[in-house]
Every structure is written in C-alpha cells, then in structure tokens.
CSV table of N, CA and C in Angstrom, one decimal:
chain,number,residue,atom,x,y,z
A,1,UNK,N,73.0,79.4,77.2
A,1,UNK,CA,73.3,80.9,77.1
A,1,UNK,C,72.4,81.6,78.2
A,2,UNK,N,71.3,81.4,78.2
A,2,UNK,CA,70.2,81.8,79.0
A,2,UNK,C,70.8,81.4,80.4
A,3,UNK,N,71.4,80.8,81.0
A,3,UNK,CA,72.0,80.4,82.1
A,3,UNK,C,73.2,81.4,82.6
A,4,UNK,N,74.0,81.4,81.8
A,4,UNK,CA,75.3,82.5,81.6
A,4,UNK,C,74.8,83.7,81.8
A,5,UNK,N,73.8,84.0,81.5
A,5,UNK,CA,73.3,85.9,81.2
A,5,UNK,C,72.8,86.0,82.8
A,6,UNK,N,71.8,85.0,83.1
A,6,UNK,CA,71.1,84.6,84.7
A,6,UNK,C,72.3,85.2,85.7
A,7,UNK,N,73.1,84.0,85.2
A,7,UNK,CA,74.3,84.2,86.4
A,7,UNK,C,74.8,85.5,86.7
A,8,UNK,N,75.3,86.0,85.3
A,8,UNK,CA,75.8,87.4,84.7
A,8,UNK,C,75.1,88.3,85.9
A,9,UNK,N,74.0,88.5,85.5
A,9,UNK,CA,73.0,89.5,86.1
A,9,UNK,C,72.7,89.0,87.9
A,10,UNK,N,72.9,87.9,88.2
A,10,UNK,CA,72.9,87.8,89.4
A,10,UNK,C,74.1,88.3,90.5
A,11,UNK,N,75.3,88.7,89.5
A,11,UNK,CA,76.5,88.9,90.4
A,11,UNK,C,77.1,90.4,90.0
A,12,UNK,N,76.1,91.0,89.3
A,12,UNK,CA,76.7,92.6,88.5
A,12,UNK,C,77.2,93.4,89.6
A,13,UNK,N,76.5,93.0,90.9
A,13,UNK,CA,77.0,94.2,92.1
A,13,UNK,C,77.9,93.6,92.6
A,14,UNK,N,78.5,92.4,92.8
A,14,UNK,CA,79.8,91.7,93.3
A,14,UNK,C,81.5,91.5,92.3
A,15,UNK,N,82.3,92.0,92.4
A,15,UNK,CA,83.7,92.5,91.8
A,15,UNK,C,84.0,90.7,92.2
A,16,UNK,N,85.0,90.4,91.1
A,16,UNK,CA,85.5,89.3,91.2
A,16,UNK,C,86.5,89.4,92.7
A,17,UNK,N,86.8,88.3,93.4
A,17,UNK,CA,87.8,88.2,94.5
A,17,UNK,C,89.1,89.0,94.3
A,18,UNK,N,89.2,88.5,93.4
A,18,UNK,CA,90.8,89.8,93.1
A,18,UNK,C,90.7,91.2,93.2
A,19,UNK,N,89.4,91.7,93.6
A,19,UNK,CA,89.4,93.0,93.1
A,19,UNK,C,88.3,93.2,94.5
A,20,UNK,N,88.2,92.6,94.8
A,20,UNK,CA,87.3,93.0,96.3
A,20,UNK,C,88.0,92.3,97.7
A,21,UNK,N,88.7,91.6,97.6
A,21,UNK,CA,90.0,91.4,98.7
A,21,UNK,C,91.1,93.3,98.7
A,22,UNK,N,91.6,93.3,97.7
A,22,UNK,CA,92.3,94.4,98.2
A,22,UNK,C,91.8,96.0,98.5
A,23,UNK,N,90.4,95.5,97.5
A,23,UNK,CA,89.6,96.8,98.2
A,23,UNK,C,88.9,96.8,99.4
A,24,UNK,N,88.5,96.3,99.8
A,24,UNK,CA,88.1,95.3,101.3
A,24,UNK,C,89.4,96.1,102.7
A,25,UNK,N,90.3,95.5,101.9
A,25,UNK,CA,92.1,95.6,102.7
A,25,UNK,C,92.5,97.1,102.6
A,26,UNK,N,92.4,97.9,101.6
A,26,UNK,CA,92.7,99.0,101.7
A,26,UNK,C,91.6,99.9,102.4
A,27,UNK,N,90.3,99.8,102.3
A,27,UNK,CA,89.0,100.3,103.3
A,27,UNK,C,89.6,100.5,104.9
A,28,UNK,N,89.6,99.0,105.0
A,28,UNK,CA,90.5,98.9,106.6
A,28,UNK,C,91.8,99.2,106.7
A,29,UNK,N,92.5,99.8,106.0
A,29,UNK,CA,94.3,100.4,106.2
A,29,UNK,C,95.1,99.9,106.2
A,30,UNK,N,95.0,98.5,105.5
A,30,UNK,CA,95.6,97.4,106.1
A,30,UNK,C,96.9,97.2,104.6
A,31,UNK,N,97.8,97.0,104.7
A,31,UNK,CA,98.6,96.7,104.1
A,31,UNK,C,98.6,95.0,103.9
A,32,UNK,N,99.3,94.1,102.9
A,32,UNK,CA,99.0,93.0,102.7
A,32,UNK,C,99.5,92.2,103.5
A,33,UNK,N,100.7,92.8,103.8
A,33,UNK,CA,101.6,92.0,105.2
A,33,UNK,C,100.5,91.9,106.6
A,34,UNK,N,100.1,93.4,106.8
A,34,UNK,CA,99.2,93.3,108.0
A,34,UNK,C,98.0,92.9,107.6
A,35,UNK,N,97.3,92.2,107.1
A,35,UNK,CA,96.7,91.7,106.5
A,35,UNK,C,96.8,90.0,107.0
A,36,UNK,N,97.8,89.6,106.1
A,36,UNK,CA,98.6,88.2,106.5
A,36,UNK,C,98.7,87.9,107.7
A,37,UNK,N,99.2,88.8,108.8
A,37,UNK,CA,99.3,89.0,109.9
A,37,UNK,C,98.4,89.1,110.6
A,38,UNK,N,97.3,89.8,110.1
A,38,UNK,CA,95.6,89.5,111.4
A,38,UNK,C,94.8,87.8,111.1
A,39,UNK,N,95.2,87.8,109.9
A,39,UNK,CA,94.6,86.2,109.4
A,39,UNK,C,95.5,85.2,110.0
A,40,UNK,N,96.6,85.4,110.1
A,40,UNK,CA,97.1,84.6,111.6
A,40,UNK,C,96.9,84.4,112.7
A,41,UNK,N,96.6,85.5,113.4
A,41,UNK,CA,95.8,86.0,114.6
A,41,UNK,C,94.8,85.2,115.4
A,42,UNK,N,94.1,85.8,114.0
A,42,UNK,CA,92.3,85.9,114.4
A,42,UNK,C,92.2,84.1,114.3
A,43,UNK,N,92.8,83.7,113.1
A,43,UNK,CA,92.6,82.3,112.9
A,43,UNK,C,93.5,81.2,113.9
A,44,UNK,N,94.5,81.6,114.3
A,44,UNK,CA,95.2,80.7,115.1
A,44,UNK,C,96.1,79.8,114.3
A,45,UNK,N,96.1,80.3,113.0
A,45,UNK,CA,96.9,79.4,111.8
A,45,UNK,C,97.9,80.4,111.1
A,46,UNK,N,99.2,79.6,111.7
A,46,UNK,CA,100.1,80.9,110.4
A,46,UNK,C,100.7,80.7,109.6
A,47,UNK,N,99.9,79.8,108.6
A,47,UNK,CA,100.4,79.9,107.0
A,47,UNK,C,100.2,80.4,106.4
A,48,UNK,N,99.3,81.7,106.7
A,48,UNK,CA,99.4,82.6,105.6
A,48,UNK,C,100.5,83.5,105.4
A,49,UNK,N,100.9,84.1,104.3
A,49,UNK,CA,101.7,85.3,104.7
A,49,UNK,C,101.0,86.6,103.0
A,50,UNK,N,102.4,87.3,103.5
A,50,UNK,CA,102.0,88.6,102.7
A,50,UNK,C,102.0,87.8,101.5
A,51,UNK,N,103.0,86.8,100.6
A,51,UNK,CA,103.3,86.3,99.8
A,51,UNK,C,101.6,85.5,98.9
A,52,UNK,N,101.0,85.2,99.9
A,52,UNK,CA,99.7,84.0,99.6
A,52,UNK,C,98.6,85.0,99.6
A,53,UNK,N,98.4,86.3,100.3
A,53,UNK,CA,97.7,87.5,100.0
A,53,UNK,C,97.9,88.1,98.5
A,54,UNK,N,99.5,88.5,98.0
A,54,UNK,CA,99.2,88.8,96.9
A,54,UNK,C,98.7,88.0,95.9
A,55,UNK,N,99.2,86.7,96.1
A,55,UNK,CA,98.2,86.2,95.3
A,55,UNK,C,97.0,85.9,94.7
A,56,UNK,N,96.3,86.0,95.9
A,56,UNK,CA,94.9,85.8,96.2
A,56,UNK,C,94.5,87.3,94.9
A,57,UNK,N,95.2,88.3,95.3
A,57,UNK,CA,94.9,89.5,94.7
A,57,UNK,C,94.9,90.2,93.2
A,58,UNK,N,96.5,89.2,93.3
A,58,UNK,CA,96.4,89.0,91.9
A,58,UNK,C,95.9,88.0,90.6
A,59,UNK,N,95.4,87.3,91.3
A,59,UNK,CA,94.0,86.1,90.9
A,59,UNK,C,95.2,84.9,90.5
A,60,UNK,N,96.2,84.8,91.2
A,60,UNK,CA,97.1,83.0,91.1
A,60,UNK,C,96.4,82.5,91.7
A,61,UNK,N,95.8,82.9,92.6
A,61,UNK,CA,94.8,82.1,93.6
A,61,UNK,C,94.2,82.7,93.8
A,62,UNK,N,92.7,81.4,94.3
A,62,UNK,CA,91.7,81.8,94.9
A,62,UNK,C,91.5,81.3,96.0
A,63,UNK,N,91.3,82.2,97.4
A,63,UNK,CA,91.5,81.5,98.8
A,63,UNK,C,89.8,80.2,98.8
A,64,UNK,N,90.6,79.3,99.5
A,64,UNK,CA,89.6,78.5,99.7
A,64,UNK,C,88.5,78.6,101.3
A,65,UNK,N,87.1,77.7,101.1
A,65,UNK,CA,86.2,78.6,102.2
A,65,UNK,C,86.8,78.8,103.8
A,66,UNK,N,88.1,77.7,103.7
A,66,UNK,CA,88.7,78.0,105.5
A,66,UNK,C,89.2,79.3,105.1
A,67,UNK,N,90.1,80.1,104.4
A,67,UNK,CA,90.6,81.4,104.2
A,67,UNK,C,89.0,82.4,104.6
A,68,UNK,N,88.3,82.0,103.2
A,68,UNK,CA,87.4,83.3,102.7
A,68,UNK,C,86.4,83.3,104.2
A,69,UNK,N,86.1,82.3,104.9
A,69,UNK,CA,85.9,82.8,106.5
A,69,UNK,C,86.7,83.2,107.5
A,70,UNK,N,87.6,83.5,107.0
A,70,UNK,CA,88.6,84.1,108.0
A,70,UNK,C,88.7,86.1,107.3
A,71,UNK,N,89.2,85.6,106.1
A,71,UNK,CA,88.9,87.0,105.5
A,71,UNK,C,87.5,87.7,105.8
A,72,UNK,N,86.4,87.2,105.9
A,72,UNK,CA,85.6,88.0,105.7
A,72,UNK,C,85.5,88.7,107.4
A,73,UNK,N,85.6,88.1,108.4
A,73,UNK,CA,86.0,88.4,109.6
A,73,UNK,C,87.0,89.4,109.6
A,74,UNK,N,88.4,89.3,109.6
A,74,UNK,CA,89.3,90.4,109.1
A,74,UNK,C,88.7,91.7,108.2
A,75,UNK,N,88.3,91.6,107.0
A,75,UNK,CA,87.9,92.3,106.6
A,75,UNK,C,86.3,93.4,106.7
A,76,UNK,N,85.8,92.5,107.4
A,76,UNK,CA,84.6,92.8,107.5
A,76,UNK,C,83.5,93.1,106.6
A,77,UNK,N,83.6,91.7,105.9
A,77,UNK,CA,83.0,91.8,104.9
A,77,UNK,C,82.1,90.6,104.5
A,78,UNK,N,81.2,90.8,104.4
A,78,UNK,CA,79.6,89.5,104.6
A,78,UNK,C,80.7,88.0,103.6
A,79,UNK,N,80.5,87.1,104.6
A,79,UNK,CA,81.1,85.5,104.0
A,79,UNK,C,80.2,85.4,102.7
A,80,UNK,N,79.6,85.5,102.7
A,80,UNK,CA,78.6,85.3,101.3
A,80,UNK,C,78.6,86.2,100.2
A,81,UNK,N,79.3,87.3,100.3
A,81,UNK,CA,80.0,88.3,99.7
A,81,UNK,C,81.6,88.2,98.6
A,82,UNK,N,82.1,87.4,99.8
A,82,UNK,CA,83.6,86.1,99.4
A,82,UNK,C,83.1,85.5,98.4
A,83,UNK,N,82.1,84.4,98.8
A,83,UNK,CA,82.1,83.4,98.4
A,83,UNK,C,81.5,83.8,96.5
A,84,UNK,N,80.8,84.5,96.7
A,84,UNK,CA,80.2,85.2,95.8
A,84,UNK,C,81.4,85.5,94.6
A,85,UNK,N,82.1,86.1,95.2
A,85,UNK,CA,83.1,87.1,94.3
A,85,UNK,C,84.3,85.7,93.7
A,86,UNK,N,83.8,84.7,94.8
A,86,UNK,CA,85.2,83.9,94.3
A,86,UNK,C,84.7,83.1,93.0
A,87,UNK,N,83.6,82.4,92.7
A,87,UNK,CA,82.6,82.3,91.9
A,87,UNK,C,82.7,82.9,90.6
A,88,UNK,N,82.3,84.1,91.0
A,88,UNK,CA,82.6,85.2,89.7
A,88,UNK,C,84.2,85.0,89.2
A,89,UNK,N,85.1,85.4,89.8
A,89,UNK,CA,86.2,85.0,89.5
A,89,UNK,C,87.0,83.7,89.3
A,90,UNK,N,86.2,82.2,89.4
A,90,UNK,CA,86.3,81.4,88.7
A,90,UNK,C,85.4,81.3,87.5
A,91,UNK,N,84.2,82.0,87.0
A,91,UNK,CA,83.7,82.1,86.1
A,91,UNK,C,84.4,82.9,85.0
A,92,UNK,N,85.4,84.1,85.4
A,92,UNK,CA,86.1,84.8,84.0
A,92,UNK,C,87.2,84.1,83.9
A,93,UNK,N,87.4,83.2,84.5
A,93,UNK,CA,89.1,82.6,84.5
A,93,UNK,C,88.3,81.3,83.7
A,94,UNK,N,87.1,80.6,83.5
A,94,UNK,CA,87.0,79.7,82.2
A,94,UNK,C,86.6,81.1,81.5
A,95,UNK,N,86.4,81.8,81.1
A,95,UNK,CA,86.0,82.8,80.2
A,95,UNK,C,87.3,83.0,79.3
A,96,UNK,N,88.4,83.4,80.3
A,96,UNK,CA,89.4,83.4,79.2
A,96,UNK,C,89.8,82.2,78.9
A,97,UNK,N,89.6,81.1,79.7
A,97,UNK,CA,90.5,79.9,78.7
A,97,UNK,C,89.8,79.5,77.1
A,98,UNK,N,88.3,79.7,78.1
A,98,UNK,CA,87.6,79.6,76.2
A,98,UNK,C,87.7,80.1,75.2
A,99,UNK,N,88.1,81.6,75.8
A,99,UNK,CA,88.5,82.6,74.8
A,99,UNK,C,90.2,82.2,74.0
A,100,UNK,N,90.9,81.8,74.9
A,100,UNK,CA,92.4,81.3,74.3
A,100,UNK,C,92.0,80.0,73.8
A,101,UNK,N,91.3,79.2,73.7
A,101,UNK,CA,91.0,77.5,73.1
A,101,UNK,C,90.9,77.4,71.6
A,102,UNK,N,90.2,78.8,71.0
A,102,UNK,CA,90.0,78.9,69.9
A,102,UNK,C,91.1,79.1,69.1
C-alpha cells in the first residue's frame, strides 16, 4: 500500500496519456489528423494516422516509446513527461480491472 500512495504522490502533477496527448495537441492547434500528419513527417514513418491518434486519446491505446519520442517532439512536450503520463495511465487501467475482478 505504502508503494501505491509513493507512486500516487509522485505523479499528482502528470495527467494520464489520454488526457495530456490531446491537451498537448490542442495547445499547438493541431487537430488529430494534423497531428497524424506531422508524426509522419518529423518521423519519416507513415503509419500513423488520425485513426491511431484517437486512440491513443481515448486510452484504446497507449503509444509505445518509438511513438511517445516522436510525440513529444511534435508536441513539444519533455519525453519524460510521456513516458510518465503513460505509466500513470497503465496504472488506472489495472485500477479498474481490480475494481471490476470483484
């Protein structure tokens, strides 16, 4: 428990990935398509699209670290900030299955 609360309190200023990707995106003006479209770009890889963005957003996914270094680039937003939030947002996603197990 004492571990949980640690963590808790180490990430109070960081928003899970789902919630700091689109606010990140809407900071810079960016729509999710154009979004999809600079992470093509910048990265030289175009598998992403608007479709794999909403996701990410709406927590079906979580980008993995080739993405979250690319995002944070695009977005302009510290890699260790990603990495952070994605964390947090694998930590409420067991939160609820524990909560549904019962």
């Amino acid at each position: 428990m004492l571990k949980a609360a640690t963590q808790a309190h180490e990430h109070q200023d960081t928003p899970p990935i789902t919630a700091l990707i689109p606010q990140a995106r809407r900071e810079q003006g960016l729509t999710q398509r154009e979004l999809a479209d600079l992470l093509c770009e910048i990265s030289q890889n175009d598998s992403v699209t608007r479709e794999e963005v909403s996701r990410w957003e709406r927590g079906k996914r979580i980008p993995g670290p080739y993405w979250r270094a690319w995002i944070s680039e695009a977005l302009d937003v510290p890699h260790a900030a990603l990495d952070r939030a994605a964390v947090i947002e694998r930590e409420c996603r067991r939160a609820k299955e524990e909560d549904h197990s019962y």
